Amino acid sequence: MNRAFYERGVVDVARDLVGCVLRHGETAGTIVETEAYHETEPACHAFVGLTERTRILFGPPARAYVYRSYGIHALFNAVCEDEGVGAAVLIRALEPLEGIDLMRERRGLTRPEDLCSGPGKLAQALGIELHHNGSDLLGGPIAIEPGSESPELIAGPRIGITKAAELPWRFSAAGSRSVSRPWPKAQPSTRGQTPA
DNA sequence: CATGGGATTGACT
DNA sequence: GTCAATCCCATGC
């Protein structure tokens, strides 16, 4: 991936990231589920404006935004759009590809479909920690590479949020067993919309 | 300074 | 299906 890839509308990036490979050290997995977040809608952390917490979101694209969720889990996002615009793609699930034994060790589980089937799970499996916040995705320890194929996509509402829950900004590979939550009644994705 | 609320997960009924 | 764990941060007094 190059810088221009992340500098586009965050919904487009979220859709295009499904099928790509997220890598950290010896571990890697194919992205099967993403969500887009943008400063113009209240579910996004950047909605509150520029603070110490959201500084990375408003910074230049192609950086990692890693934050602690519910006091327990680390969640990994890829910062998108131009510098000054707060937007990022949350990586919600992977299909394990490399370093699966290391993932099992970190997660304390054996079944491959349980290793990365959630945003907190995949961060733990890949060893992504809070100190990776701000890490450069171009030439840094964490990288996203093009995938070998473009999967068929499903779009729907985002998971686990109470605000702006109507936006269909969740994308996943159709038929993957490694998604974080099952799809109620899946419908094919056509196009994403970029917020005004 | 006190408080409320999460972009979740795993264990339990 | 329900629910607690756990802590950072934004907000309000």
CSV table of C-alpha atoms (C1' of nucleotides) in Angstrom, one decimal:
chain,number,residue,atom,x,y,z
A,1,MET,CA,0.0,0.0,0.0
A,2,ASN,CA,1.1,3.5,-0.6
A,3,ARG,CA,0.2,6.9,0.9
A,4,ALA,CA,-2.3,7.7,-1.8
A,5,PHE,CA,-4.3,4.6,-0.9
A,6,TYR,CA,-5.0,5.9,2.6
A,7,GLU,CA,-5.5,9.5,1.5
A,8,ARG,CA,-8.8,8.8,-0.1
A,9,GLY,CA,-12.4,8.9,1.4
A,10,VAL,CA,-12.4,6.6,4.5
A,11,VAL,CA,-15.4,4.6,3.3
A,12,ASP,CA,-13.6,3.7,0.0
A,13,VAL,CA,-10.5,2.7,2.0
A,14,ALA,CA,-12.6,0.6,4.3
A,15,ARG,CA,-14.1,-1.3,1.4
A,16,ASP,CA,-10.8,-1.7,-0.4
A,17,LEU,CA,-9.0,-3.0,2.7
A,18,VAL,CA,-11.1,-6.2,2.8
A,19,GLY,CA,-9.0,-8.8,1.2
A,20,CYS,CA,-5.7,-7.1,2.0
A,21,VAL,CA,-3.1,-8.6,4.4
A,22,LEU,CA,-2.3,-7.1,7.8
A,23,ARG,CA,1.2,-8.0,9.0
A,24,HIS,CA,3.1,-7.4,12.3
A,25,GLY,CA,6.3,-9.3,12.8
A,26,GLU,CA,6.0,-13.0,12.2
A,27,THR,CA,2.2,-12.9,12.2
A,28,ALA,CA,-0.1,-11.9,9.3
A,29,GLY,CA,-3.8,-12.3,8.4
A,30,THR,CA,-6.2,-11.5,5.5
A,31,ILE,CA,-8.6,-8.7,6.4
A,32,VAL,CA,-12.1,-10.0,6.3
A,33,GLU,CA,-14.0,-7.2,8.1
A,34,THR,CA,-13.6,-3.4,8.5
A,35,GLU,CA,-15.5,-0.3,9.6
A,36,ALA,CA,-15.2,3.3,8.5
A,37,TYR,CA,-15.2,6.2,11.0
A,38,HIS,CA,-15.3,9.9,10.1
A,39,GLU,CA,-15.2,13.1,12.1
A,40,THR,CA,-18.6,14.2,10.8
A,41,GLU,CA,-20.5,11.5,12.5
A,42,PRO,CA,-20.8,11.1,16.3
A,43,ALA,CA,-19.6,7.4,16.5
A,44,CYS,CA,-16.1,8.6,15.5
A,45,HIS,CA,-13.7,9.5,18.3
A,46,ALA,CA,-12.7,12.5,16.2
A,47,PHE,CA,-16.2,13.9,16.4
A,48,VAL,CA,-15.3,15.8,19.6
A,49,GLY,CA,-12.5,17.6,17.8
A,50,LEU,CA,-8.8,17.8,18.3
A,51,THR,CA,-7.7,16.5,21.7
A,52,GLU,CA,-4.7,14.5,22.9
A,53,ARG,CA,-6.5,11.3,22.3
A,54,THR,CA,-7.6,12.2,18.7
A,55,ARG,CA,-4.3,13.8,17.7
A,56,ILE,CA,-3.3,10.8,15.6
A,57,LEU,CA,-6.7,10.7,13.9
A,58,PHE,CA,-6.3,14.2,12.7
A,59,GLY,CA,-2.7,13.7,11.7
A,60,PRO,CA,-1.3,12.5,8.3
A,61,PRO,CA,-2.8,9.3,6.8
A,62,ALA,CA,-1.1,5.9,6.7
A,63,ARG,CA,-0.6,5.8,10.4
A,64,ALA,CA,-1.8,3.4,13.1
A,65,TYR,CA,-4.5,4.6,15.6
A,66,VAL,CA,-4.5,2.2,18.5
A,67,TYR,CA,-6.6,2.8,21.6
A,68,ARG,CA,-7.8,1.0,24.6
A,69,SER,CA,-11.4,-0.2,24.6
A,70,TYR,CA,-13.4,-1.0,27.7
A,71,GLY,CA,-10.2,-0.7,29.7
A,72,ILE,CA,-9.1,-4.0,28.4
A,73,HIS,CA,-8.6,-4.4,24.7
A,74,ALA,CA,-6.4,-2.7,22.1
A,75,LEU,CA,-8.2,-1.8,18.8
A,76,PHE,CA,-6.3,-1.2,15.6
A,77,ASN,CA,-7.2,1.4,13.0
A,78,ALA,CA,-5.6,2.8,9.9
A,79,VAL,CA,-5.7,6.6,9.7
A,80,CYS,CA,-7.1,7.9,6.4
A,81,GLU,CA,-7.9,11.1,4.4
A,82,ASP,CA,-5.9,14.3,4.4
A,83,GLU,CA,-4.0,15.6,7.4
A,84,GLY,CA,-6.4,17.8,9.4
A,85,VAL,CA,-9.4,15.4,8.7
A,86,GLY,CA,-10.2,12.9,11.5
A,87,ALA,CA,-11.0,9.6,9.8
A,88,ALA,CA,-9.9,6.0,10.2
A,89,VAL,CA,-10.7,2.4,9.3
A,90,LEU,CA,-11.2,0.0,12.2
A,91,ILE,CA,-9.9,-3.5,11.3
A,92,ARG,CA,-12.4,-5.8,12.9
A,93,ALA,CA,-11.4,-9.3,11.8
A,94,LEU,CA,-8.7,-11.3,10.0
A,95,GLU,CA,-8.3,-14.8,8.7
A,96,PRO,CA,-5.0,-16.0,10.1
A,97,LEU,CA,-2.3,-16.5,7.4
A,98,GLU,CA,1.1,-16.7,9.0
A,99,GLY,CA,2.5,-17.2,12.5
A,100,ILE,CA,-0.6,-19.1,13.6
A,101,ASP,CA,1.2,-20.9,16.3
A,102,LEU,CA,2.4,-17.6,17.8
A,103,MET,CA,-1.2,-16.4,17.6
A,104,ARG,CA,-2.3,-19.5,19.5
A,105,GLU,CA,0.3,-18.8,22.1
A,106,ARG,CA,-0.8,-15.2,22.6
A,107,ARG,CA,-4.5,-16.0,22.6
A,108,GLY,CA,-4.4,-19.2,24.5
A,109,LEU,CA,-6.7,-20.8,21.9
A,110,THR,CA,-6.2,-23.3,19.1
A,111,ARG,CA,-9.0,-22.9,16.6
A,112,PRO,CA,-7.9,-20.6,13.8
A,113,GLU,CA,-11.3,-19.0,13.4
A,114,ASP,CA,-11.2,-17.9,17.0
A,115,LEU,CA,-7.8,-16.2,16.8
A,116,CYS,CA,-8.6,-13.0,15.0
A,117,SER,CA,-12.4,-12.9,14.8
A,118,GLY,CA,-12.8,-9.6,16.5
A,119,PRO,CA,-11.0,-6.2,16.8
A,120,GLY,CA,-9.6,-6.9,20.3
A,121,LYS,CA,-8.7,-10.5,19.4
A,122,LEU,CA,-6.7,-9.7,16.3
A,123,ALA,CA,-4.7,-7.0,18.1
A,124,GLN,CA,-3.8,-9.6,20.8
A,125,ALA,CA,-3.0,-12.3,18.2
A,126,LEU,CA,-0.7,-10.0,16.2
A,127,GLY,CA,0.9,-8.5,19.3
A,128,ILE,CA,-0.3,-5.0,18.5
A,129,GLU,CA,-0.2,-2.8,21.7
A,130,LEU,CA,-1.1,0.7,22.7
A,131,HIS,CA,2.5,1.9,22.1
A,132,HIS,CA,1.9,1.3,18.4
A,133,ASN,CA,-0.4,4.3,18.4
A,134,GLY,CA,1.0,6.6,15.7
A,135,SER,CA,3.1,4.0,14.1
A,136,ASP,CA,3.8,4.6,10.3
A,137,LEU,CA,2.1,1.9,8.2
A,138,LEU,CA,4.6,2.6,5.4
A,139,GLY,CA,7.9,1.2,6.5
A,140,GLY,CA,7.0,0.7,10.1
A,141,PRO,CA,6.6,-2.5,12.1
A,142,ILE,CA,2.9,-2.8,11.1
A,143,ALA,CA,2.1,-3.0,7.4
A,144,ILE,CA,-0.9,-3.7,5.1
A,145,GLU,CA,-0.2,-5.4,1.8
A,146,PRO,CA,-2.3,-6.1,-1.2
A,147,GLY,CA,-4.2,-9.4,-1.1
A,148,SER,CA,-4.1,-12.1,-3.7
A,149,GLU,CA,-7.8,-11.8,-4.6
A,150,SER,CA,-10.7,-9.4,-4.3
A,151,PRO,CA,-13.5,-11.0,-2.2
A,152,GLU,CA,-17.2,-10.5,-2.7
A,153,LEU,CA,-18.3,-7.8,-0.2
A,154,ILE,CA,-21.1,-7.4,2.2
A,155,ALA,CA,-22.1,-4.0,3.6
A,156,GLY,CA,-24.1,-3.2,6.7
A,157,PRO,CA,-24.4,-1.2,9.9
A,158,ARG,CA,-21.5,-0.9,12.3
A,159,ILE,CA,-21.2,-3.1,15.4
A,160,GLY,CA,-21.2,-2.0,19.1
A,161,ILE,CA,-22.1,1.6,18.7
A,162,THR,CA,-25.1,3.6,19.7
A,163,LYS,CA,-24.6,6.8,17.7
A,164,ALA,CA,-24.9,7.0,13.9
A,165,ALA,CA,-25.8,3.3,13.9
A,166,GLU,CA,-27.7,3.6,10.6
A,167,LEU,CA,-24.7,4.2,8.4
A,168,PRO,CA,-23.8,1.1,6.4
A,169,TRP,CA,-20.1,1.5,7.0
A,170,ARG,CA,-19.2,-2.1,7.9
A,171,PHE,CA,-17.7,-4.2,5.2
A,172,SER,CA,-16.7,-7.9,5.2
A,173,ALA,CA,-15.8,-10.7,2.8
A,174,ALA,CA,-18.9,-12.7,2.0
A,175,GLY,CA,-18.9,-16.2,3.6
A,176,SER,CA,-15.9,-15.8,5.8
A,177,ARG,CA,-16.1,-17.8,9.1
A,178,SER,CA,-13.7,-15.4,10.8
A,179,VAL,CA,-16.0,-12.3,11.1
A,180,SER,CA,-16.5,-10.8,14.5
A,181,ARG,CA,-20.3,-11.1,14.5
A,182,PRO,CA,-22.6,-12.9,12.1
A,183,TRP,CA,-24.6,-11.0,9.5
A,184,PRO,CA,-28.4,-10.9,10.2
A,185,LYS,CA,-29.5,-10.8,6.6
A,186,ALA,CA,-26.6,-10.0,4.4
A,187,GLN,CA,-27.0,-7.9,1.3
A,188,PRO,CA,-24.4,-7.3,-1.4
A,189,SER,CA,-22.4,-4.0,-1.3
A,190,THR,CA,-22.6,-1.6,-4.2
A,191,ARG,CA,-21.0,1.7,-3.3
A,192,GLY,CA,-20.0,3.5,-0.2
A,193,GLN,CA,-20.7,7.1,0.3
A,194,THR,CA,-18.3,9.8,1.4
A,195,PRO,CA,-19.7,12.2,4.0
A,196,ALA,CA,-20.1,15.8,3.1
B,1,DC,C1',-11.6,16.8,41.1
B,2,DA,C1',-15.7,13.2,40.3
B,3,DT,C1',-18.1,10.8,37.1
B,4,DG,C1',-20.1,8.3,33.1
B,5,DG,C1',-19.5,5.8,29.2
B,6,DG,C1',-17.6,3.0,25.8
B,7,DA,C1',-15.5,1.0,18.0
B,8,DT,C1',-15.1,-5.8,23.6
B,9,DT,C1',-14.5,-10.3,25.2
B,10,DG,C1',-15.3,-14.4,27.8
B,11,DA,C1',-17.6,-16.7,31.3
B,12,DC,C1',-21.8,-17.9,33.1
B,13,DT,C1',-27.4,-18.9,33.5
C,1,DG,C1',-29.6,-15.1,26.4
C,2,DT,C1',-27.1,-11.9,30.5
C,3,DC,C1',-23.2,-9.6,32.7
C,4,DA,C1',-18.8,-8.1,34.9
C,5,DA,C1',-14.0,-6.7,34.1
C,6,DT,C1',-11.3,-2.4,33.9
C,7,DC,C1',-9.3,2.2,32.6
C,8,DC,C1',-8.7,6.1,29.8
C,9,DC,C1',-10.6,10.2,28.5
C,10,DA,C1',-14.0,13.9,27.8
C,11,DT,C1',-17.1,16.5,30.3
C,12,DG,C1',-19.2,19.0,34.1
C,13,DC,C1',-19.1,20.8,38.7
